[in-house]
């Protein structure tokens, strides 16, 4: 058996989500190869070669893959899967992975499994459905299994200690159907939401965007990332990439502090696997208290500064 | 340009799902069903493009039970011109839905297909991407903004680190994210008018599509329940004490 994993990277750094995906591949068994497709991404291939459990790194370095447009990368992956005989194609369930992998699956004429949280056997996997309110066990009947992996469900493999060989892939697919125009990247010195050990999130109760500064002060003391509920994003308090939930990011930190968040099904879907959940809300009936390990019924504008000074 | 919009009938997003006692599936008997929220956004986007004069016709499509007619009528009430139902009793998987949509997009000579980014029942987030692959068209997934100029569509996409803008050659596929727009409510006159709009039924067989599943559902379980009886603390200081004790913070 052999697995091809699509590495998540920005042409200079291998993203941690890749390490969780390698862990899922190791659970399946067999050889693991990493594909680094990008432009000027030799450094990523070198990092990928160090990852524990990886036997081979395929480096496709070409301008056509620079922004990882699905129209160009999908045919490359489908071709590699067919010609190099991979039985599995895996990617992290990030926006990049979710954009790319279904396109690969359709090119291979196979179904795709989204967001798996457990490997039961070589062809059977667990995945959440209905916003995580049910867990389905599904068996794939296809020859090649194309799968995205929920990072928080698998402990990452070590980023170092491996010694894979790096092989250049020369195939160039440029569909010339799409063009990257630009990006607006939200800048933050805090840890990334999906890999943070501690997260403090604000909801509609924060009142406005400026009040998120209260959370940021606590976050800096705890080395935490700052998240938000959909209500806070929809109200324009903070940008959407901070959203935790079914349609935002799925997180499972050691500690999740929900401030002014009622706890709608949609939000719980994104954070209920956190180890310890704390809720700060003035409404003692808020559903968030049903999943919270520690609850503080109080006005957040008093409680959060108090929390800050107690740390 | 004709726009094809896919709509799915799903469990209403406010309903808490129940798993059948025998663990075979989710219990969908006697529960409120509704249009998938992302599809509502897709319909709104298509109707707005028609109002801007970019699109000539908006065709709503659904693959599912006869009752999906209600979902299609809702799309018609929002401003779609006509609807197509592909009747299907069992589960619909993204790949077979994508194949059906491909056949319809070709039959109707569509210039743009707009879908929701994911259905809130299977949470797959696959159909749009698969359809784009099958048609060999470009894809603008998780769209929060779009504008058509000539033979191109510019799509602003919600990605993990922020926003990304891509230009796609038409014809293309767009999948709608939550922030693309605020769907309109259908007025009563619009709902009445929608009852008279054409709703055609086309079988998958006549389109040459096989809807056989590629996945076998082995079983469904409730997710593990968190230990009940969370502790309510009185002050922030007490909270910090507890968290230190639980080793959640240093």
XYZ file of C-alpha atoms in Angstrom, chain A:
311
model
C 0.000 0.000 0.000
C 1.157 3.521 -0.705
C -0.210 6.917 0.267
C 0.375 10.252 -1.403
C -0.109 13.263 0.867
C -0.493 16.777 -0.494
C 1.748 18.958 1.688
C 0.239 22.195 3.005
C 2.705 25.057 2.623
C 3.190 28.661 1.520
C 6.259 28.009 -0.691
C 8.625 28.597 2.243
C 7.253 26.802 5.307
C 5.647 23.383 5.668
C 2.387 23.936 7.617
C 1.804 21.844 10.770
C -1.511 20.463 9.402
C 0.646 18.259 7.150
C 2.077 16.477 10.199
C -1.401 15.502 11.445
C -2.228 14.162 7.995
C 0.957 12.054 7.978
C -0.252 10.590 11.299
C -3.493 9.473 9.614
C -1.474 7.910 6.769
C 0.693 6.062 9.292
C -2.510 4.739 10.918
C -3.587 3.373 7.515
C -0.164 1.751 6.992
C 2.152 1.387 4.000
C 4.612 3.785 2.385
C 4.003 7.512 2.735
C 5.057 10.018 0.086
C 4.617 13.790 0.361
C 3.928 15.945 -2.683
C 5.223 19.496 -2.456
C 3.682 21.410 -5.362
C 4.496 25.094 -5.567
C 6.912 27.647 -6.927
C 10.355 28.191 -5.410
C 9.491 25.651 -2.741
C 12.759 23.698 -2.405
C 12.922 24.755 1.279
C 9.531 23.113 1.891
C 10.732 19.881 0.274
C 13.788 19.915 2.552
C 11.542 20.319 5.616
C 9.198 17.609 4.307
C 12.127 15.183 3.940
C 12.751 15.490 7.703
C 9.213 14.498 8.703
C 9.046 11.213 10.609
C 7.329 8.401 8.722
C 7.743 9.876 5.250
C 9.702 7.715 2.795
C 9.701 9.962 -0.259
C 9.149 13.606 -1.148
C 7.964 14.542 -4.625
C 8.827 18.116 -5.556
C 6.841 19.777 -8.333
C 8.368 23.242 -8.556
C 6.821 25.317 -11.309
C 5.193 28.714 -11.790
C 1.944 26.918 -12.708
C 1.707 25.601 -9.128
C 2.763 28.836 -7.408
C -0.609 29.673 -5.886
C -1.770 26.069 -5.834
C -4.680 26.691 -8.158
C -6.811 23.537 -8.142
C -7.159 23.666 -11.947
C -3.395 23.071 -12.288
C -2.532 20.965 -9.240
C -5.466 18.501 -9.485
C -4.377 16.994 -12.845
C -0.834 16.623 -11.477
C -2.068 14.749 -8.402
C -4.464 12.576 -10.417
C -1.666 11.682 -12.842
C 0.743 10.817 -10.024
C -1.911 8.703 -8.290
C -2.517 6.703 -11.449
C 1.002 6.349 -12.821
C 2.850 5.867 -9.531
C 0.221 3.483 -8.177
C -0.913 5.243 -5.012
C -3.835 3.589 -3.216
C -4.588 6.648 -1.084
C -4.449 10.373 -1.695
C -4.667 12.443 1.490
C -4.663 16.139 2.291
C -5.362 18.171 5.422
C -8.980 19.384 5.641
C -7.892 23.014 5.282
C -9.345 25.401 2.704
C -6.509 24.386 0.345
C -7.155 20.664 0.811
C -10.927 21.055 0.540
C -10.532 23.080 -2.640
C -8.202 20.593 -4.308
C -9.085 17.050 -3.328
C -12.660 16.710 -4.651
C -11.336 17.885 -8.011
C -8.692 15.143 -7.874
C -11.299 12.536 -6.891
C -13.579 13.443 -9.799
C -10.648 13.240 -12.249
C -10.014 9.721 -10.914
C -13.764 8.943 -11.018
C -13.834 8.022 -7.325
C -15.795 9.320 -4.332
C -14.109 11.395 -1.663
C -14.189 11.194 2.122
C -14.185 14.568 3.856
C -12.737 15.398 7.238
C -12.068 11.910 8.636
C -11.508 11.728 12.406
C -10.478 8.058 12.708
C -9.088 5.183 10.655
C -11.028 1.982 11.412
C -9.394 -0.230 8.788
C -7.811 0.071 5.351
C -11.140 0.986 3.747
C -13.301 2.141 6.646
C -13.196 5.546 8.296
C -15.123 7.678 10.757
C -16.307 11.168 9.884
C -18.616 13.678 11.525
C -21.884 14.646 9.835
C -24.644 17.124 10.777
C -22.230 19.650 12.282
C -20.573 16.964 14.384
C -23.859 15.874 15.991
C -23.438 12.386 14.557
C -20.400 10.314 13.670
C -20.725 8.132 10.576
C -18.621 5.062 9.886
C -18.197 4.745 6.133
C -16.581 2.137 3.931
C -15.089 3.235 0.629
C -15.824 0.967 -2.329
C -13.358 2.752 -4.633
C -9.952 1.499 -5.786
C -8.178 4.759 -4.932
C -9.268 6.376 -1.693
C -9.206 10.151 -1.708
C -9.506 11.603 1.788
C -9.202 14.883 3.690
C -8.077 14.594 7.302
C -9.282 16.617 10.287
C -6.037 17.770 11.876
C -7.320 18.002 15.446
C -8.299 14.306 15.422
C -4.745 13.024 14.839
C -1.667 13.828 16.942
C 1.027 15.217 14.660
C 4.071 13.096 13.791
C 7.510 14.529 14.617
C 8.667 17.245 12.214
C 12.208 15.892 12.421
C 13.992 12.588 12.496
C 12.996 11.342 9.050
C 15.309 11.100 6.066
C 13.232 10.852 2.936
C 14.677 11.211 -0.538
C 13.538 14.186 -2.626
C 12.562 13.478 -6.229
C 11.756 16.181 -8.734
C 8.500 15.850 -10.665
C 8.806 17.513 -14.051
C 5.213 17.170 -15.246
C 3.657 20.592 -15.806
C -0.088 21.054 -16.008
C -1.157 24.574 -16.769
C -4.868 24.562 -17.550
C -4.792 28.344 -18.158
C -8.363 28.533 -16.860
C -7.702 30.590 -13.741
C -5.363 33.257 -12.500
C -4.323 34.353 -9.018
C -4.922 38.082 -8.589
C -4.131 38.885 -5.003
C -4.642 38.133 -1.355
C -5.386 39.892 1.900
C -3.685 37.963 4.630
C -4.740 38.747 8.174
C -1.538 39.516 10.091
C -1.118 38.198 13.608
C 1.786 37.432 15.929
C -0.363 35.062 17.947
C -0.383 31.296 17.354
C -2.469 29.914 14.504
C -6.007 29.008 15.592
C -5.955 25.413 14.401
C -2.704 24.559 16.183
C -2.969 26.777 19.302
C -2.804 25.149 22.750
C -5.119 27.775 24.199
C -7.872 29.723 22.429
C -9.995 32.577 23.713
C -13.014 33.384 21.548
C -15.529 36.189 21.549
C -19.120 36.257 20.376
C -21.856 38.778 19.797
C -21.679 39.670 23.487
C -18.400 41.493 22.814
C -20.503 44.353 21.418
C -17.941 45.606 18.889
C -14.542 44.934 17.345
C -12.626 47.271 19.675
C -13.668 45.205 22.693
C -11.757 42.225 21.289
C -8.698 44.051 22.690
C -9.850 42.748 26.099
C -9.490 39.191 24.824
C -6.161 39.941 23.155
C -4.674 41.047 26.476
C -5.660 37.733 28.079
C -4.503 35.850 24.975
C -1.042 37.393 25.197
C -0.671 36.296 28.824
C -1.751 32.745 27.991
C 0.064 32.484 24.649
C -3.374 31.918 23.169
C -4.951 32.436 19.761
C -8.063 34.607 19.457
C -11.167 33.178 17.788
C -14.739 34.274 17.217
C -18.241 32.956 16.706
C -20.143 33.397 13.457
C -22.309 36.034 15.141
C -19.223 38.147 15.871
C -17.990 37.737 12.295
C -21.379 38.480 10.738
C -21.689 41.585 12.901
C -18.385 42.739 11.385
C -16.483 42.750 14.707
C -13.616 40.627 13.329
C -12.561 39.012 10.027
C -13.978 35.663 8.973
C -10.717 33.741 9.204
C -11.116 33.961 13.003
C -14.388 32.038 12.887
C -14.617 28.792 14.848
C -17.489 26.486 13.884
C -19.027 24.149 11.325
C -18.364 26.610 8.535
C -15.198 28.083 9.997
C -12.248 26.409 11.638
C -12.417 23.206 13.661
C -10.229 23.455 16.765
C -9.451 21.184 19.704
C -7.059 23.047 22.027
C -6.136 22.131 25.602
C -8.158 25.098 26.793
C -10.987 26.936 25.033
C -12.409 30.060 26.650
C -15.749 31.178 25.164
C -16.605 34.758 26.047
C -20.033 36.186 25.234
C -20.824 33.151 23.057
C -24.242 31.523 23.498
C -23.105 28.158 22.122
C -25.185 27.539 18.979
C -24.915 24.028 17.423
C -22.903 25.556 14.618
C -20.260 26.961 16.989
C -20.082 23.853 19.186
C -19.299 21.826 16.046
C -16.013 23.681 15.828
C -14.780 23.464 19.430
C -16.495 20.772 21.479
C -13.508 18.428 21.267
C -11.424 20.914 23.258
C -9.952 19.358 26.394
C -11.130 21.978 28.868
C -13.921 24.424 27.989
C -14.555 27.607 29.940
C -17.632 29.762 29.396
C -18.020 33.351 30.474
C -21.546 34.567 29.837
C -24.068 36.666 31.703
C -26.947 34.410 30.624
C -26.899 31.364 32.871
C -29.310 29.605 30.469
C -26.873 29.875 27.538
C -26.317 26.432 25.910
C -22.546 26.936 26.138
C -22.750 26.084 29.861
C -23.923 22.568 28.942
C -20.544 21.744 27.428
C -18.391 23.938 29.682
C -16.162 22.349 32.308
C -15.984 25.672 34.131
C -18.568 28.375 33.853
C -18.599 31.926 35.105
C -21.970 33.670 35.013
C -20.950 37.309 34.840
C -20.811 40.410 32.689
C -17.808 39.834 30.448
C -16.782 43.500 30.659
C -16.092 42.952 34.359
C -15.046 39.297 34.242
C -12.464 39.502 31.454
C -10.438 42.378 32.998
C -10.588 40.493 36.328
C -9.379 37.348 34.580
C -6.587 39.402 33.033
C -5.458 40.768 36.396
C -5.679 37.332 38.069
C -3.272 35.775 35.587
